[in-house]
Every structure is written in structure tokens, then in C-alpha cells.
Amino acid sequence: MLLAAWPTVASRSLSWSESWSVGEGPYWGCVPSKTLIRPGDVLAAARRAPGAAQAATGQRDYMTSNWRDDGQLPWLEAKGIDLVRGTGRLAGERAVEVEAADGTTRQLRAARAVVLATGTSPLIPPIPGLREVGPWDNRSITSAKELPRRLIVLGGGAIGAEMAQAYKRLGCEEVVVLEGLERLLAREEPFAGEELRAAFEAEDITVVTGLRMTAARRLGGGGPVVATLADGREFSGDEILVAVGRRPATVGIGLEHAGLEPGRPVPVDGQLRASGVDGGWLYAIGDCNGLAPFTHMGKYHGRIAAASILGRDVADMASEGVVPRVTFTDPQVCAVGYTEDEARAAGLRVTAVSTPTGEVPGAYTQGNGIRGTSQLVIDDNRRTVVGATFTGPGLQELLHSATVAICGGVTVDRLWHAVPSFPTVSEVWLHLLEAYGL
């Protein structure tokens, strides 16, 4: 059999997964056609995306319906769901009291169950002066009408990282990210934070890690914010975004009537029923239960809770070890399941294998300089994937293949027969399985 290597990597020896049979695809079909298609796709995508000014003043407001939820009402009505607007509080077993905007109250009583879905609120750490400077939170920065010339971001997690890069690209002259831990995206694999930091610094985003912020002050009333770090350094910005974490929004909702502690996550069992509540009538879904603070996981919890309330034999199988997450920076950081360290801490005997995301033909057809890392964490005893991380531009749709593999407990021996289309970035799976010895 004759094999032809991808021209740009032909200077080194190639593995089987980096080669393909001579034929129409590499030279007259898949590769040249996708290379010709890509520029038009990019230009079309650019035409569909608004410019910086329009994104901040038009498209963003359109996508959020100007922060009105009226558009959801037809869906509720079609499902036979009654909407009661107001502030709700538990008032006893299966009882909810709702206070309307005009101060009137209404008593509601459930026939079967009450579901808490109160989410979380931003955490403002007790740093001297920080609350007094009027910091931005996620709502402030995603609804802002004007760009600050200089922006300080406290926190290098997903929200902080995404908004830091977005605002720099939208036109902020200076952006500084301050992260008290040793790296960005500290809950993900170390290489993800390192690659993101390199990308930020290439865009002139200042990144400081491993140092705590000790004080904040705003000069001249409405002047710039000054952030002081533990080593004495100071950074100035017109605004400061605080994105260091969130806390469950469980204060003032009557948890004491169910024997639960306000201000804490609501503990739940496998069916999302609140633990320790007599009668099993109270459920907690989404961020307020502390399991997996992501919108998609809240929707999943809702499906589990609804099925349980209707009497189906179901249980939450995803919140422990199968949580997918994407940080929409450039490069994107897409991960699901355990990191290598988490898997070892859970007592698993694992092997981590990795490969450069950009070293497959599908990546080359996307453009020049496609970089990143793809990694699998494999349970050696069961020979199944328990964690995956993909970094690189535009990889969010690649993540679900790993989510399915982990959720389904598919062995790597079976995955070896899952053939990725050519030329796609999904061919990194071939490299990863080969690195594991298949």
C-alpha cells in the first residue's frame, strides 16, 4: 500500500493516524475542497457577526430580548404552565408564598412537589475597599453600553477570562487579569491555563497570577479604580470586574421552613430531592444545589426532577464525573469529566495521553497557526475514558463526542472502531488512541 504524508509535517516520521491512502481525497477531493471552502465560510461568518459597536449596542440587546422574558410566555402557555410573577418563599410543606411587585401576596400549594431553581449570586470577597468602588459583576459587564478605556478583571476563571479577552478585542486599550491562584482556569488541566495565558499575553492582556489582591480604592469620587496586590504593586482601571466565584441564592427563600440552612447549597439525593426533608416533596435543581453550576446542567437537573416527580425511576448520572464545560476564549478550553489530578484523587489508576490539536489535516484546512492540545484521561482498569480536554479555536462541538464516550462507558477498544470523518479535527481521536497503545 502506498501512503502519502501531509506535506507540512512530512519532515518527521508519521504515525498511521497521520497518514492516508493515496487517492482522490488528499489531493483532489477532501483536502483541496475544504481548503477552498474555508475562506468563504470565514467571510460569510464575518458578515453574519456584527461589528464591535453593533455587538455592544444592537446584537447583544437583540439576543437578550432587551432583558425581557416575554418571548418565553408562548412556550409556557403551550405547555399549560401558569406563570406567577413575584418573590417566592417557602411557607411550609408544599406551600409557597409569592409577594407581587405591588406588595400583595398569594399562597400557592403544590399537589406533589416544589422545585427550587434560585441559582447563584456573585461573590464579592472581603477585600478592603472593594465593595465601595462599585465593582462590576457578570450582569454589569454583559449589559454595559460603553467600553471602559482600561479594565481590571479580578478572577481568572471562565467568566473573567472570557470577558477579559472579549473587551480587549472590542476595543479596550488596557486589560489586566488578576488571579490569586497560580494559573488561569485553575480547575482545568494545567496546560489549558498555560496556553490561555500565552494567548492573552500575545494580545497585550496583562496577566498576574499567584498574588492576592489586598485593597481597592476609587480616586476622586468617580475616578479610576486602583487595585493593590500583596507584593505592593498597583494597577489602575476605569472599571473592575469581580469574577472570583458565586454563592447559592438560598437566603430569604424560606429554607428554614423545610429544616434547611439558608445561604448554603441545598443538599440533594440522586433524584434531586432535598436531603433530610420529610415527605420528599422539595427538589433543588441547577446552581442552588451546588453540584454543577452550568446552565446545561441545570436543564439536565430539571429533566431528572420532573421525571422523578412523575414517578419514573431515574437518577442523576452526570453531575459526578460527566460534567461538560466550555470556556469560550480563543483558544477555547473544552473539557468533560475528571482532570488527571481529580481522577487520581478519586482513587482511579489512569493514564493521560495527549496530542497537538493542530496536527491533523482537518485543522490545517481551518487556517494557519491552529494550535492547542487534546488530552484523554483513561481508566486503565476499565479501559474507558473518564476525562477529556481539548484546547484550540472553535472546538466546542468536538466536546460532545467525549461526553458521549464517558457517559456511555465506551471502552477505548470499541472507540478505536469509531471512524472520524476526513478531514475533520475529530481525527485527534485517532492520535490519542494510538498514544494509548491502540
Tab-separated table of C-alpha atoms in Angstrom:
chain	number	residue	atom	x	y	z
A	1	MET	CA	0.000	0.000	0.000
A	2	LEU	CA	1.270	3.462	-0.845
A	3	LEU	CA	0.984	6.152	1.826
A	4	ALA	CA	1.243	9.905	1.421
A	5	ALA	CA	2.129	12.191	4.324
A	6	TRP	CA	0.589	15.599	4.945
A	7	PRO	CA	3.101	17.965	3.272
A	8	THR	CA	3.610	20.394	6.162
A	9	VAL	CA	4.618	17.651	8.588
A	10	ALA	CA	6.497	15.429	6.169
A	11	SER	CA	9.856	16.347	7.679
A	12	ARG	CA	9.271	13.951	10.576
A	13	SER	CA	8.222	10.323	10.680
A	14	LEU	CA	4.468	9.888	10.641
A	15	SER	CA	2.263	7.501	12.562
A	16	TRP	CA	-0.514	5.552	10.885
A	17	SER	CA	-3.108	8.030	12.127
A	18	GLU	CA	-1.262	10.902	10.419
A	19	SER	CA	-1.198	9.230	7.005
A	20	TRP	CA	-3.770	8.137	4.492
A	21	SER	CA	-4.010	6.171	1.290
A	22	VAL	CA	-3.179	7.936	-1.945
A	23	GLY	CA	-6.426	8.734	-3.750
A	24	GLU	CA	-8.871	11.426	-4.647
A	25	GLY	CA	-9.399	12.706	-1.060
A	26	PRO	CA	-5.995	14.094	-0.127
A	27	TYR	CA	-5.117	15.720	-3.443
A	28	TRP	CA	-8.290	16.181	-5.497
A	29	GLY	CA	-11.203	15.904	-3.090
A	30	CYS	CA	-11.458	16.394	0.673
A	31	VAL	CA	-8.358	18.466	1.396
A	32	PRO	CA	-8.347	20.891	-1.548
A	33	SER	CA	-12.123	21.315	-1.487
A	34	LYS	CA	-12.210	22.097	2.238
A	35	THR	CA	-9.268	24.466	1.846
A	36	LEU	CA	-11.182	26.321	-0.869
A	37	ILE	CA	-14.391	26.297	1.169
A	38	ARG	CA	-12.821	27.649	4.366
A	39	PRO	CA	-12.129	31.284	3.255
A	40	GLY	CA	-15.700	31.675	2.042
A	41	ASP	CA	-17.007	30.214	5.297
A	42	VAL	CA	-14.933	32.673	7.302
A	43	LEU	CA	-16.061	35.637	5.217
A	44	ALA	CA	-19.683	34.536	5.480
A	45	ALA	CA	-19.332	34.138	9.239
A	46	ALA	CA	-17.812	37.606	9.440
A	47	ARG	CA	-20.770	39.031	7.542
A	48	ARG	CA	-23.188	37.298	9.925
A	49	ALA	CA	-21.396	38.612	13.013
A	50	PRO	CA	-21.935	42.288	13.882
A	51	GLY	CA	-19.004	44.625	14.320
A	52	ALA	CA	-17.766	45.689	17.723
A	53	ALA	CA	-20.113	48.651	18.047
A	54	GLN	CA	-23.137	46.717	16.845
A	55	ALA	CA	-22.339	43.787	19.149
A	56	ALA	CA	-22.346	46.076	22.166
A	57	THR	CA	-25.376	48.181	21.269
A	58	GLY	CA	-27.579	46.102	18.974
A	59	GLN	CA	-26.994	42.384	18.559
A	60	ARG	CA	-26.369	41.748	22.257
A	61	ASP	CA	-29.588	43.526	23.218
A	62	TYR	CA	-31.464	41.683	20.464
A	63	MET	CA	-30.164	38.300	21.636
A	64	THR	CA	-31.247	39.042	25.202
A	65	SER	CA	-34.607	40.499	24.074
A	66	ASN	CA	-33.567	43.667	25.917
A	67	TRP	CA	-33.684	41.572	29.111
A	68	ARG	CA	-37.389	40.869	28.804
A	69	ASP	CA	-38.710	37.329	29.067
A	70	ASP	CA	-41.992	37.875	27.243
A	71	GLY	CA	-40.752	35.684	24.400
A	72	GLN	CA	-40.846	32.674	26.703
A	73	LEU	CA	-44.549	33.059	27.505
A	74	PRO	CA	-45.935	31.292	24.405
A	75	TRP	CA	-43.808	28.259	25.265
A	76	LEU	CA	-45.147	28.208	28.825
A	77	GLU	CA	-48.725	28.605	27.641
A	78	ALA	CA	-48.290	25.809	25.094
A	79	LYS	CA	-47.181	23.515	27.914
A	80	GLY	CA	-50.094	24.513	30.134
A	81	ILE	CA	-47.811	26.218	32.653
A	82	ASP	CA	-49.101	29.159	34.702
A	83	LEU	CA	-46.590	31.950	35.394
A	84	VAL	CA	-46.855	33.834	38.677
A	85	ARG	CA	-44.542	36.847	38.861
A	86	GLY	CA	-43.160	37.908	42.217
A	87	THR	CA	-40.783	36.909	45.001
A	88	GLY	CA	-41.418	33.393	46.233
A	89	ARG	CA	-40.669	31.894	49.654
A	90	LEU	CA	-41.344	28.506	51.148
A	91	ALA	CA	-44.132	28.810	53.708
A	92	GLY	CA	-44.485	25.194	54.819
A	93	GLU	CA	-44.827	21.726	53.363
A	94	ARG	CA	-45.636	22.063	49.632
A	95	ALA	CA	-46.570	25.709	50.289
A	96	VAL	CA	-45.130	28.797	48.605
A	97	GLU	CA	-45.925	32.433	49.363
A	98	VAL	CA	-45.466	34.898	46.491
A	99	GLU	CA	-45.136	38.644	47.007
A	100	ALA	CA	-46.006	40.667	43.920
A	101	ALA	CA	-44.427	43.976	42.934
A	102	ASP	CA	-47.378	45.887	44.396
A	103	GLY	CA	-46.890	44.268	47.812
A	104	THR	CA	-49.824	41.867	47.630
A	105	THR	CA	-49.214	38.221	48.488
A	106	ARG	CA	-50.562	34.984	47.131
A	107	GLN	CA	-50.476	31.498	48.615
A	108	LEU	CA	-49.738	28.539	46.362
A	109	ARG	CA	-49.891	24.873	47.363
A	110	ALA	CA	-48.404	22.056	45.308
A	111	ALA	CA	-50.154	18.728	44.928
A	112	ARG	CA	-46.871	16.840	44.590
A	113	ALA	CA	-43.688	18.860	44.848
A	114	VAL	CA	-41.954	22.223	44.981
A	115	VAL	CA	-38.788	22.728	42.922
A	116	LEU	CA	-36.145	25.280	43.897
A	117	ALA	CA	-34.235	26.782	40.976
A	118	THR	CA	-32.919	30.006	42.503
A	119	GLY	CA	-29.423	29.890	41.020
A	120	THR	CA	-26.469	31.787	42.427
A	121	SER	CA	-25.335	35.362	43.015
A	122	PRO	CA	-21.877	36.891	42.515
A	123	LEU	CA	-19.396	36.627	45.361
A	124	ILE	CA	-17.626	39.832	46.401
A	125	PRO	CA	-14.592	38.869	48.510
A	126	PRO	CA	-13.934	40.823	51.731
A	127	ILE	CA	-11.097	42.908	50.292
A	128	PRO	CA	-10.843	46.331	51.954
A	129	GLY	CA	-12.474	48.961	49.746
A	130	LEU	CA	-13.576	46.588	47.009
A	131	ARG	CA	-17.316	46.825	47.583
A	132	GLU	CA	-17.072	50.617	47.933
A	133	VAL	CA	-15.576	51.124	44.438
A	134	GLY	CA	-18.787	49.816	42.823
A	135	PRO	CA	-17.340	46.734	41.112
A	136	TRP	CA	-18.886	45.191	38.044
A	137	ASP	CA	-20.256	41.670	38.187
A	138	ASN	CA	-21.276	39.381	35.318
A	139	ARG	CA	-24.536	41.273	34.806
A	140	SER	CA	-22.789	44.641	34.717
A	141	ILE	CA	-20.211	43.661	32.140
A	142	THR	CA	-22.563	41.773	29.834
A	143	SER	CA	-25.070	44.651	29.787
A	144	ALA	CA	-22.625	47.609	29.625
A	145	LYS	CA	-23.397	50.233	26.981
A	146	GLU	CA	-19.889	51.700	26.768
A	147	LEU	CA	-16.398	50.248	26.837
A	148	PRO	CA	-14.066	51.433	29.591
A	149	ARG	CA	-10.679	52.504	28.293
A	150	ARG	CA	-8.981	50.381	30.966
A	151	LEU	CA	-10.454	47.279	32.594
A	152	ILE	CA	-9.251	45.308	35.611
A	153	VAL	CA	-10.551	41.741	35.923
A	154	LEU	CA	-10.323	40.103	39.333
A	155	GLY	CA	-10.513	36.361	38.755
A	156	GLY	CA	-9.103	34.115	36.054
A	157	GLY	CA	-11.939	31.601	35.802
A	158	ALA	CA	-14.309	31.222	32.873
A	159	ILE	CA	-16.230	34.496	33.293
A	160	GLY	CA	-13.142	36.574	33.975
A	161	ALA	CA	-11.165	35.056	31.117
A	162	GLU	CA	-13.964	35.309	28.563
A	163	MET	CA	-14.792	38.927	29.361
A	164	ALA	CA	-11.143	39.994	29.546
A	165	GLN	CA	-10.469	38.827	26.007
A	166	ALA	CA	-13.840	39.978	24.675
A	167	TYR	CA	-13.409	43.514	25.976
A	168	LYS	CA	-9.838	43.740	24.697
A	169	ARG	CA	-10.990	42.691	21.254
A	170	LEU	CA	-13.969	45.037	21.381
A	171	GLY	CA	-11.621	47.964	21.906
A	172	CYS	CA	-10.401	48.347	25.497
A	173	GLU	CA	-6.909	49.811	25.405
A	174	GLU	CA	-5.722	48.052	28.559
A	175	VAL	CA	-6.975	44.876	30.227
A	176	VAL	CA	-5.394	43.371	33.340
A	177	VAL	CA	-6.352	39.966	34.767
A	178	LEU	CA	-5.544	39.350	38.444
A	179	GLU	CA	-5.767	35.734	39.646
A	180	GLY	CA	-4.780	34.786	43.180
A	181	LEU	CA	-4.130	31.142	42.283
A	182	GLU	CA	-1.111	30.011	40.319
A	183	ARG	CA	-2.751	29.827	36.907
A	184	LEU	CA	-5.772	30.799	34.844
A	185	LEU	CA	-8.660	28.303	34.766
A	186	ALA	CA	-7.265	26.665	37.883
A	187	ARG	CA	-9.904	23.907	37.869
A	188	GLU	CA	-8.881	22.668	34.433
A	189	GLU	CA	-5.756	20.868	33.264
A	190	PRO	CA	-2.569	22.942	33.839
A	191	PHE	CA	-1.750	23.092	30.123
A	192	ALA	CA	-5.091	24.801	29.429
A	193	GLY	CA	-4.292	27.744	31.701
A	194	GLU	CA	-0.780	27.999	30.343
A	195	GLU	CA	-1.934	28.092	26.728
A	196	LEU	CA	-4.607	30.664	27.538
A	197	ARG	CA	-2.110	32.870	29.330
A	198	ALA	CA	0.230	32.774	26.321
A	199	ALA	CA	-2.657	33.757	24.043
A	200	PHE	CA	-3.652	36.632	26.334
A	201	GLU	CA	-0.137	37.996	26.547
A	202	ALA	CA	0.157	37.818	22.746
A	203	GLU	CA	-2.862	40.159	22.647
A	204	ASP	CA	-1.315	42.545	25.210
A	205	ILE	CA	-3.606	41.424	28.032
A	206	THR	CA	-1.644	41.647	31.274
A	207	VAL	CA	-1.938	38.512	33.421
A	208	VAL	CA	-0.833	38.342	37.063
A	209	THR	CA	-1.197	35.035	38.901
A	210	GLY	CA	-0.252	33.749	42.340
A	211	LEU	CA	-0.844	37.042	44.134
A	212	ARG	CA	-3.833	38.098	46.192
A	213	MET	CA	-5.460	41.494	45.865
A	214	THR	CA	-5.274	43.249	49.237
A	215	ALA	CA	-7.083	46.567	48.727
A	216	ALA	CA	-9.062	48.668	46.280
A	217	ARG	CA	-9.920	52.343	46.092
A	218	ARG	CA	-11.524	54.709	43.593
A	219	LEU	CA	-9.792	58.025	43.079
A	220	GLY	CA	-11.639	61.333	43.109
A	221	GLY	CA	-15.132	60.006	43.673
A	222	GLY	CA	-15.877	58.728	40.182
A	223	GLY	CA	-12.275	58.398	39.049
A	224	PRO	CA	-10.249	55.292	38.234
A	225	VAL	CA	-10.092	52.188	40.411
A	226	VAL	CA	-6.732	51.285	41.915
A	227	ALA	CA	-6.115	47.640	42.846
A	228	THR	CA	-3.284	46.843	45.262
A	229	LEU	CA	-1.646	43.406	45.297
A	230	ALA	CA	0.114	41.577	48.112
A	231	ASP	CA	3.547	42.480	46.736
A	232	GLY	CA	2.702	46.193	46.722
A	233	ARG	CA	2.120	46.556	43.002
A	234	GLU	CA	-0.850	48.653	41.923
A	235	PHE	CA	-2.963	48.524	38.766
A	236	SER	CA	-5.420	51.192	37.646
A	237	GLY	CA	-8.562	50.822	35.570
A	238	ASP	CA	-11.718	52.739	34.799
A	239	GLU	CA	-13.773	49.736	35.960
A	240	ILE	CA	-13.101	46.492	37.796
A	241	LEU	CA	-14.924	43.235	37.094
A	242	VAL	CA	-15.097	40.875	40.062
A	243	ALA	CA	-15.398	37.281	38.869
A	244	VAL	CA	-13.985	35.156	41.682
A	245	GLY	CA	-16.925	32.848	42.247
A	246	ARG	CA	-20.598	32.656	43.113
A	247	ARG	CA	-22.710	31.646	46.095
A	248	PRO	CA	-26.067	29.836	46.135
A	249	ALA	CA	-29.041	32.219	46.179
A	250	THR	CA	-30.741	30.481	49.092
A	251	VAL	CA	-31.117	33.348	51.560
A	252	GLY	CA	-34.630	34.708	52.105
A	253	ILE	CA	-36.463	31.892	50.346
A	254	GLY	CA	-37.813	30.191	53.473
A	255	LEU	CA	-35.452	27.222	53.702
A	256	GLU	CA	-35.901	27.239	57.470
A	257	HIS	CA	-39.481	26.019	56.917
A	258	ALA	CA	-38.003	22.845	55.449
A	259	GLY	CA	-35.336	22.433	58.116
A	260	LEU	CA	-32.529	23.581	55.806
A	261	GLU	CA	-29.823	26.191	56.337
A	262	PRO	CA	-30.215	29.444	54.349
A	263	GLY	CA	-27.180	30.642	52.457
A	264	ARG	CA	-25.867	27.145	51.819
A	265	PRO	CA	-26.269	24.856	48.797
A	266	VAL	CA	-29.347	22.684	49.119
A	267	PRO	CA	-28.119	19.079	49.557
A	268	VAL	CA	-29.917	16.631	47.274
A	269	ASP	CA	-30.112	12.919	46.572
A	270	GLY	CA	-29.826	11.195	43.214
A	271	GLN	CA	-33.323	12.266	42.187
A	272	LEU	CA	-32.563	15.909	43.115
A	273	ARG	CA	-34.822	15.738	46.199
A	274	ALA	CA	-33.648	17.930	49.070
A	275	SER	CA	-31.985	15.652	51.600
A	276	GLY	CA	-33.481	15.465	55.067
A	277	VAL	CA	-36.859	16.959	54.151
A	278	ASP	CA	-39.692	14.753	55.383
A	279	GLY	CA	-42.071	13.590	52.708
A	280	GLY	CA	-39.673	14.067	49.788
A	281	TRP	CA	-41.689	17.000	48.418
A	282	LEU	CA	-38.831	19.514	47.941
A	283	TYR	CA	-36.430	19.392	44.987
A	284	ALA	CA	-33.449	21.621	44.123
A	285	ILE	CA	-32.068	21.907	40.593
A	286	GLY	CA	-29.299	23.911	38.958
A	287	ASP	CA	-26.743	26.077	40.695
A	288	CYS	CA	-28.553	26.269	44.038
A	289	ASN	CA	-27.745	22.629	44.830
A	290	GLY	CA	-24.008	23.162	44.333
A	291	LEU	CA	-23.476	20.114	42.138
A	292	ALA	CA	-22.573	21.520	38.731
A	293	PRO	CA	-23.042	25.270	38.176
A	294	PHE	CA	-23.718	25.352	34.439
A	295	THR	CA	-26.867	26.231	32.511
A	296	HIS	CA	-26.875	22.925	30.647
A	297	MET	CA	-26.568	21.006	33.914
A	298	GLY	CA	-29.496	22.958	35.379
A	299	LYS	CA	-31.599	21.943	32.380
A	300	TYR	CA	-30.495	18.342	32.888
A	301	HIS	CA	-31.412	18.544	36.580
A	302	GLY	CA	-34.819	19.830	35.564
A	303	ARG	CA	-35.400	16.765	33.399
A	304	ILE	CA	-34.331	14.437	36.217
A	305	ALA	CA	-36.503	16.173	38.822
A	306	ALA	CA	-39.564	16.288	36.545
A	307	ALA	CA	-39.248	12.611	35.696
A	308	SER	CA	-38.854	11.731	39.376
A	309	ILE	CA	-41.902	13.782	40.366
A	310	LEU	CA	-43.905	11.951	37.684
A	311	GLY	CA	-42.905	8.627	39.181
A	312	ARG	CA	-40.199	7.463	36.796
A	313	ASP	CA	-37.209	5.514	38.110
A	314	VAL	CA	-34.417	7.941	37.241
A	315	ALA	CA	-31.232	9.221	38.844
A	316	ASP	CA	-28.634	11.909	38.179
A	317	MET	CA	-25.736	10.172	36.412
A	318	ALA	CA	-23.865	13.227	35.115
A	319	SER	CA	-23.187	15.627	37.991
A	320	GLU	CA	-20.392	13.463	39.366
A	321	GLY	CA	-17.702	12.890	36.766
A	322	VAL	CA	-19.505	13.642	33.493
A	323	VAL	CA	-19.900	17.437	33.545
A	324	PRO	CA	-19.079	19.103	30.190
A	325	ARG	CA	-17.846	22.693	30.187
A	326	VAL	CA	-16.519	25.148	27.610
A	327	THR	CA	-14.625	28.362	28.238
A	328	PHE	CA	-15.308	30.433	25.115
A	329	THR	CA	-11.958	32.136	24.851
A	330	ASP	CA	-9.534	31.933	21.949
A	331	PRO	CA	-8.195	29.280	22.301
A	332	GLN	CA	-11.327	27.618	23.614
A	333	VAL	CA	-10.942	25.274	26.557
A	334	CYS	CA	-13.385	22.378	26.241
A	335	ALA	CA	-13.427	19.742	28.960
A	336	VAL	CA	-15.607	16.986	30.376
A	337	GLY	CA	-15.240	14.598	33.288
A	338	TYR	CA	-12.199	14.406	35.516
A	339	THR	CA	-8.881	16.134	35.119
A	340	GLU	CA	-5.903	13.828	35.573
A	341	ASP	CA	-5.350	15.040	39.152
A	342	GLU	CA	-9.043	14.654	40.007
A	343	ALA	CA	-9.106	11.115	38.660
A	344	ARG	CA	-6.095	10.123	40.747
A	345	ALA	CA	-7.596	11.795	43.819
A	346	ALA	CA	-10.726	9.681	43.236
A	347	GLY	CA	-8.561	6.555	43.513
A	348	LEU	CA	-8.514	5.659	39.818
A	349	ARG	CA	-5.471	4.182	38.096
A	350	VAL	CA	-5.272	6.327	34.996
A	351	THR	CA	-3.098	7.160	32.036
A	352	ALA	CA	-3.210	10.588	30.410
A	353	VAL	CA	-2.399	10.809	26.709
A	354	SER	CA	-2.201	13.973	24.649
A	355	THR	CA	-1.574	15.190	21.129
A	356	PRO	CA	-1.333	18.609	19.450
A	357	THR	CA	-4.805	19.609	18.289
A	358	GLY	CA	-3.431	21.250	15.166
A	359	GLU	CA	-1.591	18.229	13.752
A	360	VAL	CA	-4.469	16.725	11.799
A	361	PRO	CA	-5.433	17.642	8.227
A	362	GLY	CA	-8.795	18.971	9.382
A	363	ALA	CA	-7.032	21.590	11.480
A	364	TYR	CA	-4.829	22.689	8.595
A	365	THR	CA	-7.873	23.282	6.401
A	366	GLN	CA	-9.209	25.677	9.070
A	367	GLY	CA	-6.275	28.059	8.585
A	368	ASN	CA	-2.718	28.717	9.636
A	369	GLY	CA	-1.457	28.588	13.198
A	370	ILE	CA	-4.163	26.282	14.566
A	371	ARG	CA	-2.685	25.254	17.888
A	372	GLY	CA	-3.792	23.621	21.098
A	373	THR	CA	-3.729	20.334	22.948
A	374	SER	CA	-6.082	17.361	23.040
A	375	GLN	CA	-5.918	15.038	26.037
A	376	LEU	CA	-7.736	11.967	27.301
A	377	VAL	CA	-7.633	10.591	30.840
A	378	ILE	CA	-8.180	6.834	30.629
A	379	ASP	CA	-9.113	4.489	33.457
A	380	ASP	CA	-6.640	1.647	32.960
A	381	ASN	CA	-8.724	-0.886	34.861
A	382	ARG	CA	-11.940	-0.390	32.898
A	383	ARG	CA	-10.201	0.884	29.739
A	384	THR	CA	-12.705	3.736	29.499
A	385	VAL	CA	-12.293	7.483	29.116
A	386	VAL	CA	-13.006	9.354	32.361
A	387	GLY	CA	-11.815	12.817	31.325
A	388	ALA	CA	-11.076	14.807	28.190
A	389	THR	CA	-9.771	18.282	27.424
A	390	PHE	CA	-9.487	19.940	24.024
A	391	THR	CA	-7.895	23.367	23.535
A	392	GLY	CA	-7.861	25.318	20.296
A	393	PRO	CA	-10.088	27.622	18.254
A	394	GLY	CA	-13.699	26.638	17.651
A	395	LEU	CA	-13.651	23.193	19.245
A	396	GLN	CA	-16.876	23.365	21.249
A	397	GLU	CA	-18.709	20.885	19.019
A	398	LEU	CA	-15.870	18.369	19.377
A	399	LEU	CA	-16.536	18.044	23.105
A	400	HIS	CA	-19.790	16.115	22.864
A	401	SER	CA	-18.056	13.068	21.385
A	402	ALA	CA	-16.040	12.786	24.595
A	403	THR	CA	-19.133	13.405	26.712
A	404	VAL	CA	-20.922	10.527	24.983
A	405	ALA	CA	-17.898	8.258	25.383
A	406	ILE	CA	-17.642	8.961	29.114
A	407	CYS	CA	-21.381	8.837	29.809
A	408	GLY	CA	-21.735	5.588	27.874
A	409	GLY	CA	-18.683	3.941	29.445
A	410	VAL	CA	-17.399	3.053	25.971
A	411	THR	CA	-14.085	1.200	26.078
A	412	VAL	CA	-11.128	2.558	24.156
A	413	ASP	CA	-11.018	-0.752	22.283
A	414	ARG	CA	-14.516	-0.030	20.965
A	415	LEU	CA	-13.723	3.649	20.335
A	416	TRP	CA	-10.905	2.500	18.054
A	417	HIS	CA	-13.654	1.498	15.613
A	418	ALA	CA	-15.371	4.911	15.748
A	419	VAL	CA	-14.153	6.378	12.463
A	420	PRO	CA	-13.880	10.200	12.330
A	421	SER	CA	-14.757	11.877	9.068
A	422	PHE	CA	-11.897	13.179	6.936
A	423	PRO	CA	-10.706	15.907	7.054
A	424	THR	CA	-12.008	16.975	10.481
A	425	VAL	CA	-10.380	17.931	13.748
A	426	SER	CA	-12.085	14.854	15.239
A	427	GLU	CA	-9.187	12.840	13.861
A	428	VAL	CA	-7.316	13.806	17.028
A	429	TRP	CA	-9.157	10.792	18.495
A	430	LEU	CA	-7.003	8.528	16.293
A	431	HIS	CA	-3.825	10.160	17.599
A	432	LEU	CA	-4.985	9.880	21.205
A	433	LEU	CA	-5.952	6.231	20.975
A	434	GLU	CA	-2.687	5.474	19.232
A	435	ALA	CA	-0.816	7.247	22.032
A	436	TYR	CA	-2.560	4.900	24.458
A	437	GLY	CA	-1.183	1.936	22.531
A	438	LEU	CA	-4.036	1.003	20.214
